[in-house]
Structures are given as C-alpha cells and as structure tokens.
C-alpha cells in the first residue's frame, strides 16, 4: 500500500516551505526515516525523512517550488505498485503530456453521504476566553488537507493559526475577519467524504501549452528593465514577511528575493529597510553645502518613520494593553517609591565571571538576574508585596510562591511571561529562564498559560537607558519593580579612615510601584531597603561557582 509524504508543520507560524533539493529520485529504494528532500522555510532549512520503507513512486513537487504545510510531496510504495495508480500519479510538472488547463469551476456541493466537520475556536490558554479572526487563509470552495492552516486568530495572549481538523473542502465561513468570538464558537465547516474534492493542492507550476514563442529580453537591452519587481508583486510571501514589510514601509514589489526560487525572505525586507535608511542618511540638501550656519553635510539625517501621517486600526493587543493599563489605574491606589543602589561590587563580579558563565550556561550574565534574585528573596520577607486583593470578597491572598513576571518588549507590544517558582532558582537558573521566556515571547512561541499566573512583576526600563520610571501595576498583583539603567557617577563615599571622598561608582535606581490599599509606604521602603542591602553586599559568589 502506498504512503503519502506530506509537508510537515515546521513551527507554529510556518505556513509554507520551498523544495530546495530532492535527495532521492523516482524508482530509488528508500529506508524508513531516510532523508528524502531538503525544505527551506523563513525559519529553518531541514530535511524531510521518509515515513516508510519502499520505493519512491512519484515526486509531486519540483525543486524551487513553494507549497503549503500539509501538501503532498511524494508517494512511497512497493516496487510492484504502478506509478500510474491514483495514489502515485505523476504531477503536472513531470514529463507527461499535458493538455490545456481546464477552466476553474466551483467545487460541487457535498452529497448527502458526505460529512461536515466544524472548525471551532480552541482554548488557547487557561485564561483565554475569546479570540479575533484576523485573516482567513482559505476561501469557501478551497480544498484543504488535515492540519493545514485555515485562519489566523489573535487573542490578548498570542497570535496563532487554526489548522484544518480534517481533509476536504471549506464549504462555509461563519465568522468574518475582525470579528471577536468566544472559545468553542464554530468558525467554519469542512465537507469530507465522497462528495468533497480531493484535498491535494493544485500544482502551482503546471505548464500550459504555449500559444506563441516570446523571446526573453536580453540582459543588456535598456528596454528590458528588471523583471524581479514585477514578479515579486504577485509572488506569495509568508505572513511574517508581509507584516514586517508593512511595519518597515517597504513595497514588496521593489524587493529582490534571495530565497530559493527568488522568494522574498525576512532578511531581504530588513536589508531593504536598512538600505533606505542609509540612503536617507546620506542625502543632503544643496543649501547645506553653501550655508555655513547649517550642520556639516557629513551628519546623517534622521530617518522618518513610515507611520508618520497614517491613520490605521489599533492592533488588538494594543487595545488590550490600553484597556488593562487604564483599568489598573482605576482599580488600585498606586504610587511609587524610588531608591538608589550602589552595584559596583556586582559590576566587578560580572566582569570577573561573565565569559566563563556564558560558556557554561549558554546565556549572557546581565544585571537583571541579580535584581530578580534580590526581589524574590525580599518577597519571602514581605508577603504583602507578593499578594492579590479581591475587593468583592473582601479578602487578601498572600501567595506561597514567587511567580515572577518579566516585561518583554515585542514588535506587537509589551507582554509579560511568567517564571514560576522563581524563588527557588539561583542566579544561573534565573538568567537562563529570563533569556528563554524573553526569546520565545519575541518570536511568538510562548504559550498562553505562560502569560498568566504571575504574583509580582519586574520591568527592566533601563534596557533603553531610562534612569527610572513609575510602572503601572499588572493586575491583580499589588506591586511591580522597575529597574533603571546602571550608570557610573561620582558619589560621596566613606573611605577606610572615615573620611568622605568622591568616588566613581556604578549606580542604579529601583522604583517600586505598589497598591496603597494593601502596601504602605513604610512596607515599600523596607522591601526596597532589603533589596539594597542584598545587592550592595553582592554575596553571590557561591551561586556563580566561585
């Protein structure tokens, strides 16, 4: 019995792949798990193994062809099986006679014997109750294969794709784009069975009989121009690349793709954006060369954002952030206490161990794990800072674990993944967990449940050079710590002889915003004072293997 080789899902946001090289040819004997074909996506380049042992009966997709996840790549079977059987029939790009393509016709309506399977909005996390349809990737009448992405969904936690629950034909779309519906809502219907058209996607490169011979323009013909922009205007690019191009204000029709088959990749868009910035930076007005009062022509001009002068819909995540920030300020009585901490000893310790630490642990040693370690230790002493209030019930819950939220800046907005049981981790453990959740949050690979359940939040506002700010509490928590930039400044210190002297020290501001309904100013000051003592003592040698 023949076995189909399909394009697998190579990541949550990967919807397609390009065949770069076939490692086997029709008629070759293959073993189970032996590499068959090389696939390139905008995320990874990888090999697809054979799902079974046998003979390669048919190759469905040519090299340099781009196909959707779930599409059939090849057929594996017994040597005795006919390569012309329905399962192993050659695709249009193989060497067979091809008639003129038949005109496209709508798929027939499902017969009574066929079944319809609903596409429903799944539970995308413990606290997620609804989602918004941002884009349908298929239209009514399209053939689909099981697990092929059908539509894109946005929630207040993640943006993701909903796969087809079965192979068949999309016969109904029940929820329009930009509509918000509850978990469990029926989004659409797929018809399966005898009446449903075959789910194998139509070939994208099937040649038609030529009607005339049209010579290719010569490369040195001035009238020929460049064919790439015209081709790229209609070429398919991934949703990730389209979103990036929109954010950067790049017209995809002007970008020359460097991917397989000339496909435009993320790197091509970034390169085009960088080239535009370089060109705008090198441009000077004629007056600048003749007017001595103006800045020198060598000074780069400031790049103008493509958002300037535009009016567009606010993204769903931005709306959620806005709503929650306003609700937080309306819910609790918030104020901020700031202290100054001398972290010179930690700076010296970092300089001493950071190279070996990165080699051993696989992540860089920044100041943030030290701040997080000091905060979770202080939370154990001051449980009122690690608590939540239920005004309706008139209760306060003092949490028995330190679930540390880490504010992460992404291209979609600020998200707060949670490191659970952070109070049980040492410096190395915190550094690795912070790096892990931050990377996965920025690449949209963090799960919805990892974005909830925090009991205290740390936001590293100093990562962009801010000295301090007054962060807004992440409800239903009662406090959030803002860590400022570590800067060297002249500070008055007492020397060994008891004299006041001025010394250059590494200093940082720590700002604690807290809910005054539960936390008093004295509590906030004691909490920060405990952190200050811990950080200035810098007794972290044992945790760093010294």
XYZ file of C-alpha atoms in Angstrom:
546
model
C 0.000 0.000 0.000
C 1.399 3.399 -0.962
C 2.179 6.065 1.652
C 1.962 9.814 1.101
C 4.876 12.083 2.105
C 3.487 15.464 3.173
C 4.954 18.845 4.043
C 5.104 18.871 7.878
C 4.450 21.827 10.188
C 7.937 23.178 10.908
C 6.925 25.736 13.518
C 3.846 27.453 14.893
C 3.977 30.354 12.428
C 5.378 28.482 9.402
C 2.706 28.038 6.711
C 4.785 27.016 3.697
C 8.106 25.648 2.561
C 10.218 25.514 -0.601
C 11.701 22.311 -2.012
C 15.386 23.083 -2.448
C 16.726 19.628 -3.434
C 15.452 16.093 -3.868
C 17.864 13.583 -2.326
C 16.120 10.617 -3.990
C 14.662 10.105 -7.469
C 11.635 8.175 -8.732
C 12.452 4.457 -8.671
C 15.004 4.707 -5.839
C 14.688 2.369 -2.862
C 14.411 4.216 0.442
C 14.510 3.182 4.078
C 12.208 4.438 6.806
C 13.474 7.765 8.255
C 16.000 8.161 5.421
C 16.178 11.801 4.228
C 14.154 12.295 1.037
C 14.117 16.012 0.319
C 15.513 19.306 1.587
C 12.986 22.001 2.544
C 13.613 25.707 3.163
C 11.290 27.994 5.169
C 11.697 31.508 6.538
C 12.592 29.869 9.866
C 14.725 26.818 9.137
C 16.310 24.679 6.428
C 15.763 20.986 7.106
C 15.438 17.506 5.622
C 12.160 15.577 5.403
C 12.565 11.843 6.171
C 10.699 9.001 4.528
C 7.702 7.880 6.619
C 8.139 4.246 5.477
C 10.466 1.879 3.658
C 9.822 1.171 -0.014
C 10.287 2.674 -3.464
C 9.845 6.334 -4.403
C 6.918 6.003 -6.839
C 6.218 9.675 -7.554
C 7.532 13.170 -6.868
C 4.678 15.667 -6.582
C 6.629 18.913 -6.091
C 9.533 20.146 -8.200
C 12.680 21.763 -6.857
C 12.323 25.521 -6.202
C 8.542 25.129 -5.812
C 6.820 26.563 -2.723
C 3.900 24.661 -1.156
C 1.686 24.887 1.905
C 2.058 22.835 5.072
C 0.169 19.545 4.629
C 0.584 19.399 0.837
C 1.744 16.104 -0.686
C 5.436 15.965 -1.618
C 5.825 12.396 -2.855
C 4.482 8.840 -2.746
C 6.309 5.822 -1.265
C 5.132 2.281 -2.070
C 6.078 -1.224 -3.147
C 8.085 -1.781 -6.318
C 5.191 -3.823 -7.717
C 2.771 -0.905 -7.432
C 2.027 1.055 -10.567
C 3.396 4.557 -10.687
C 0.222 5.455 -12.613
C -2.125 4.408 -9.822
C -4.304 7.195 -8.398
C -2.107 7.444 -5.336
C 1.071 7.675 -7.345
C 0.014 9.539 -10.469
C 2.715 11.961 -11.586
C 2.079 15.634 -11.029
C 1.822 18.149 -13.831
C 5.490 19.120 -13.685
C 6.706 15.579 -14.526
C 7.446 14.502 -18.116
C 3.932 13.671 -19.293
C 1.696 15.095 -21.973
C -0.301 17.972 -20.548
C -3.456 19.232 -22.112
C -4.574 22.807 -21.971
C -5.721 23.507 -18.369
C -9.440 23.253 -17.860
C -11.166 26.442 -16.692
C -11.584 26.741 -12.944
C -15.036 25.684 -11.754
C -16.554 25.853 -8.287
C -16.328 22.572 -6.339
C -19.533 20.561 -6.283
C -21.740 20.801 -3.232
C -21.251 17.938 -0.739
C -23.559 14.983 -1.274
C -25.774 13.694 1.463
C -23.309 10.893 2.146
C -20.505 13.309 2.954
C -19.884 14.628 6.441
C -19.275 18.167 7.611
C -16.748 18.844 10.336
C -16.790 22.177 12.195
C -13.738 24.358 12.658
C -14.024 25.719 16.188
C -12.060 28.265 18.186
C -9.974 26.156 20.578
C -8.998 27.019 24.140
C -5.699 28.856 23.631
C -4.791 29.071 27.310
C -6.332 28.765 30.738
C -7.342 32.417 30.936
C -8.196 32.988 27.250
C -11.973 33.171 26.693
C -12.205 34.727 23.223
C -10.298 35.479 20.059
C -10.485 37.713 16.987
C -10.338 36.394 13.424
C -7.613 38.477 11.799
C -7.371 36.709 8.414
C -8.816 33.707 6.600
C -6.081 31.826 4.738
C -8.636 29.782 2.765
C -11.867 30.724 0.990
C -15.135 28.843 0.505
C -14.610 26.208 -2.164
C -10.896 25.721 -1.470
C -9.582 22.193 -0.994
C -7.783 21.699 2.319
C -5.726 18.987 3.953
C -5.750 17.982 7.605
C -3.618 20.242 9.833
C -3.239 22.855 7.071
C -3.566 26.402 8.479
C -7.079 27.743 7.839
C -7.133 31.155 9.507
C -5.218 33.458 11.833
C -6.540 34.204 15.320
C -5.474 36.990 17.696
C -6.079 36.874 21.459
C -4.871 39.052 24.302
C -2.116 36.483 24.840
C -0.933 35.182 21.471
C -1.441 35.349 17.704
C -1.718 31.902 16.147
C -3.079 29.862 13.250
C -6.003 27.423 13.456
C -5.400 24.207 11.460
C -7.962 22.209 9.490
C -9.420 19.370 11.596
C -9.737 17.139 8.502
C -9.116 16.977 4.771
C -11.893 18.071 2.447
C -13.412 21.289 1.129
C -14.110 24.508 3.011
C -17.863 24.910 2.466
C -18.705 27.673 4.957
C -17.098 30.609 6.764
C -19.238 31.522 9.756
C -17.111 34.255 11.333
C -15.906 37.234 9.324
C -12.470 38.833 9.651
C -12.124 41.305 12.543
C -14.959 39.553 14.440
C -14.386 38.541 18.066
C -15.978 35.294 19.267
C -15.867 33.064 22.358
C -13.834 29.873 22.720
C -15.814 26.962 21.224
C -17.531 29.062 18.548
C -17.949 27.407 15.154
C -15.723 29.336 12.731
C -16.423 27.384 9.555
C -17.275 23.991 8.061
C -15.238 21.425 6.125
C -17.019 18.838 3.969
C -15.429 15.406 3.796
C -16.357 12.162 2.081
C -17.066 11.129 -1.483
C -18.569 14.466 -2.495
C -15.654 16.533 -1.265
C -12.981 17.278 -3.895
C -9.549 15.744 -3.436
C -7.644 17.653 -0.814
C -4.345 17.665 -2.664
C -3.480 21.287 -3.506
C -3.425 22.135 -7.193
C 0.051 22.383 -8.717
C 1.370 25.911 -8.704
C 3.750 25.491 -11.634
C 1.811 23.285 -14.103
C 2.827 24.373 -17.595
C 0.211 25.101 -20.263
C 0.604 24.556 -23.964
C 2.353 27.640 -25.371
C 0.402 29.765 -27.840
C 3.343 31.752 -29.147
C 7.062 31.949 -28.758
C 8.005 35.087 -26.853
C 11.750 35.806 -26.723
C 13.308 36.596 -23.398
C 14.630 40.178 -23.148
C 18.395 40.357 -23.262
C 20.214 41.403 -20.133
C 21.874 44.314 -21.932
C 18.665 45.592 -23.530
C 17.885 49.009 -21.984
C 14.172 48.471 -22.540
C 14.161 45.158 -20.730
C 14.341 46.660 -17.256
C 14.431 44.411 -14.219
C 11.887 41.545 -14.171
C 12.221 40.828 -10.457
C 9.945 43.617 -9.086
C 7.090 42.655 -11.396
C 7.439 39.003 -10.401
C 7.632 39.803 -6.684
C 4.450 41.871 -6.818
C 2.377 38.701 -7.344
C 4.648 36.164 -5.628
C 3.478 34.608 -2.372
C 5.359 35.607 0.752
C 4.762 34.436 4.292
C 2.507 36.412 6.676
C 5.571 37.172 8.801
C 7.349 38.802 5.842
C 4.229 40.766 4.831
C 3.766 42.114 8.365
C 7.431 43.067 8.575
C 7.261 44.845 5.207
C 4.188 46.784 6.347
C 5.887 47.802 9.587
C 9.004 48.969 7.749
C 7.043 50.675 4.959
C 8.684 48.507 2.285
C 6.943 47.863 -1.046
C 7.463 44.138 -1.674
C 7.313 44.675 -5.445
C 10.619 46.563 -5.199
C 12.441 43.858 -3.202
C 14.615 41.268 -4.929
C 14.294 37.952 -3.117
C 17.377 35.939 -2.195
C 15.475 32.829 -1.128
C 15.071 29.662 -3.098
C 13.423 30.440 -6.445
C 13.758 34.177 -5.793
C 11.412 34.115 -2.790
C 11.451 37.248 -0.623
C 12.630 36.434 2.893
C 12.609 38.357 6.153
C 16.291 39.185 5.687
C 15.533 40.784 2.295
C 12.967 43.143 3.847
C 15.340 44.098 6.662
C 18.114 44.727 4.135
C 15.798 46.932 2.064
C 14.831 48.901 5.163
C 18.478 49.331 6.133
C 19.397 50.430 2.599
C 16.620 53.019 2.613
C 17.848 54.357 5.960
C 21.413 54.545 4.661
C 20.266 56.429 1.557
C 18.170 58.887 3.555
C 21.042 59.374 5.973
C 23.484 60.188 3.165
C 21.183 62.706 1.483
C 21.996 66.362 1.979
C 20.279 69.399 0.575
C 22.172 71.688 -1.811
C 21.882 74.527 0.681
C 23.807 72.516 3.245
C 26.954 72.752 1.142
C 26.807 76.508 0.774
C 25.356 77.761 4.060
C 27.941 77.772 6.887
C 25.248 78.087 9.595
C 23.852 74.621 8.805
C 25.151 71.338 10.176
C 28.007 69.715 8.215
C 26.913 67.585 5.265
C 28.509 64.510 6.862
C 25.917 64.429 9.645
C 23.331 61.752 8.880
C 19.707 62.860 8.594
C 17.159 61.337 10.944
C 15.171 58.525 9.326
C 11.434 59.214 9.099
C 9.059 56.530 10.381
C 6.674 55.077 7.767
C 3.855 55.504 10.330
C 4.132 59.290 10.139
C 0.880 60.783 8.821
C -1.018 57.485 8.782
C -4.346 56.545 10.383
C -4.903 52.842 10.928
C -6.761 50.403 13.140
C -5.229 49.883 16.563
C -3.978 46.269 16.834
C -5.956 44.044 19.170
C -3.016 43.536 21.541
C -2.512 47.300 21.779
C -6.200 47.719 22.612
C -5.923 45.084 25.346
C -2.824 46.729 26.822
C -4.542 50.130 26.797
C -7.660 48.756 28.457
C -5.728 46.941 31.167
C -3.490 49.878 31.982
C -6.482 52.185 32.448
C -8.316 49.533 34.471
C -5.258 49.100 36.692
C -5.100 52.807 37.494
C -8.860 52.907 38.114
C -8.803 49.782 40.299
C -5.964 50.421 42.738
C -4.372 53.333 44.589
C -0.927 53.421 43.023
C 2.190 55.299 43.989
C 5.917 54.753 43.519
C 8.905 54.693 45.863
C 12.435 55.015 44.425
C 15.798 54.178 45.990
C 19.373 54.360 44.740
C 21.635 51.299 44.924
C 25.410 51.017 44.540
C 26.035 47.931 42.399
C 29.781 48.444 41.913
C 30.570 45.140 43.622
C 28.150 43.276 41.337
C 29.639 45.020 38.296
C 33.102 43.770 39.318
C 31.731 40.286 39.929
C 30.083 40.229 36.490
C 33.287 41.322 34.783
C 35.149 38.537 36.537
C 32.813 35.668 35.643
C 30.746 36.682 32.597
C 32.916 34.930 29.992
C 33.028 31.611 31.857
C 29.344 31.980 32.807
C 28.236 32.348 29.191
C 30.381 29.401 28.109
C 28.970 27.230 30.895
C 25.298 28.305 30.945
C 24.770 29.357 27.327
C 23.379 32.827 28.193
C 24.865 36.225 28.973
C 25.088 37.332 32.613
C 23.347 40.712 32.870
C 22.369 42.733 35.933
C 18.725 41.641 35.658
C 19.108 38.172 37.270
C 20.726 39.835 40.307
C 17.806 42.267 40.635
C 15.315 39.417 40.238
C 17.129 37.284 42.817
C 17.124 40.098 45.358
C 13.427 40.800 44.692
C 12.185 37.212 45.144
C 14.189 36.905 48.361
C 12.611 40.129 49.643
C 9.133 38.888 48.655
C 9.526 35.998 51.093
C 10.084 38.505 53.899
C 7.311 40.881 52.814
C 4.357 38.750 51.639
C 2.092 41.819 51.410
C 4.095 42.793 48.304
C 3.520 39.314 46.830
C -0.250 39.304 47.205
C -3.564 39.964 45.456
C -6.792 41.625 46.585
C -10.364 40.515 45.948
C -12.479 43.527 46.902
C -15.741 41.751 46.050
C -14.993 39.030 48.595
C -13.123 41.386 50.928
C -10.097 39.071 51.022
C -6.325 39.255 50.565
C -4.318 36.286 49.290
C -0.668 36.140 50.341
C 0.909 33.823 47.790
C 3.121 30.951 48.913
C 5.222 31.011 45.739
C 7.051 33.706 43.803
C 5.811 33.615 40.205
C 7.882 36.344 38.612
C 6.522 38.226 35.592
C 9.167 39.672 33.250
C 8.024 42.522 30.991
C 9.223 41.837 27.429
C 9.142 44.302 24.546
C 7.941 42.736 21.280
C 7.080 44.171 17.878
C 3.395 43.677 18.782
C 3.532 45.360 22.190
C 4.553 44.694 25.777
C 3.944 41.146 27.043
C 4.664 39.662 30.476
C 5.646 35.963 30.508
C 5.873 34.369 33.935
C 8.744 32.449 35.542
C 7.012 30.132 38.001
C 8.636 29.298 41.350
C 11.323 31.916 40.712
C 12.049 31.971 44.441
C 13.585 28.500 44.122
C 16.085 29.483 41.404
C 19.672 30.667 41.754
C 21.335 33.342 39.609
C 22.156 30.897 36.796
C 18.632 29.476 36.813
C 17.082 32.932 36.666
C 19.416 34.054 33.875
C 18.518 31.044 31.727
C 14.792 31.273 32.390
C 14.720 35.031 31.683
C 16.581 34.550 28.399
C 14.355 31.629 27.398
C 10.956 33.244 28.028
C 12.087 36.553 26.528
C 13.281 34.900 23.301
C 10.137 32.773 22.955
C 7.885 35.741 23.677
C 9.550 37.872 20.987
C 9.227 35.036 18.441
C 5.588 34.324 19.390
C 6.419 30.824 20.679
C 5.391 31.347 24.302
C 2.240 29.503 25.363
C -0.813 31.437 26.627
C -0.566 29.846 30.078
C 2.965 31.232 30.430
C 1.496 34.741 30.165
C -0.690 34.397 33.257
C -0.388 33.460 36.921
C 2.265 35.984 37.948
C 2.379 37.277 41.521
C 4.980 40.056 41.081
C 6.448 41.750 38.005
C 9.861 43.177 37.100
C 10.224 45.582 34.174
C 13.731 46.451 33.012
C 13.181 50.036 31.866
C 16.932 50.605 31.996
C 17.436 48.417 28.936
C 16.745 51.519 26.807
C 18.757 53.877 29.012
C 15.960 55.203 31.269
C 17.136 56.075 34.774
C 13.762 55.179 36.309
C 10.040 55.402 35.686
C 6.778 54.800 37.555
C 5.490 51.479 36.171
C 1.790 50.576 36.314
C 0.813 47.523 38.353
C -0.078 44.355 36.448
C -3.461 43.442 37.984
C -4.371 41.544 40.129
C -0.863 41.920 41.559
C -0.155 44.654 44.105
C 3.379 45.693 43.107
C 5.786 45.997 40.190
C 9.526 46.734 40.251
C 11.186 48.941 37.646
C 14.959 48.579 37.259
C 16.768 51.556 35.751
C 19.972 51.821 33.767
C 23.240 51.086 35.574
C 25.426 54.174 35.136
C 28.762 55.299 36.522
C 28.543 58.508 38.537
C 30.610 60.407 41.116
C 29.278 59.530 44.571
C 30.274 60.592 48.064
C 31.544 57.540 49.989
C 33.356 56.994 53.263
C 36.899 55.693 52.968
C 38.749 53.345 55.350
C 39.811 56.271 57.563
C 36.241 57.501 57.962
C 36.661 60.486 55.642
C 34.112 61.448 52.980
C 35.575 61.198 49.478
C 34.214 61.311 45.940
C 34.462 58.043 44.006
C 33.206 56.727 40.663
C 30.566 54.079 41.374
C 28.092 52.010 39.338
C 24.651 53.194 40.437
C 21.074 52.156 39.666
C 17.607 53.376 40.637
C 14.991 50.828 41.705
C 11.377 52.033 41.503
C 8.585 50.105 43.234
C 5.007 50.941 42.252
C 2.568 49.468 44.765
C -1.105 49.302 45.674
C -1.636 51.562 48.677
C -4.813 49.683 49.547
C -2.597 46.926 50.930
C 1.024 48.128 50.878
C 2.024 51.161 52.937
C 4.928 53.461 52.150
C 6.899 52.007 55.053
C 6.385 48.495 53.649
C 7.652 49.626 50.244
C 10.684 51.332 51.807
C 11.556 48.240 53.872
C 11.154 45.985 50.828
C 13.476 48.163 48.741
C 15.892 48.548 51.644
C 16.157 44.755 51.902
C 16.922 44.571 48.193
C 19.515 47.346 48.534
C 21.347 45.547 51.351
C 21.392 42.280 49.388
C 22.670 43.878 46.180
C 25.331 46.062 47.782
C 26.659 43.084 49.792
C 26.946 41.221 46.447
C 27.344 37.843 48.172
C 26.637 35.803 45.043
C 29.987 34.032 44.659
C 28.674 30.622 45.687
C 25.849 30.781 43.152
C 28.345 31.652 40.418
C 30.727 28.806 41.251
C 33.402 30.948 42.930
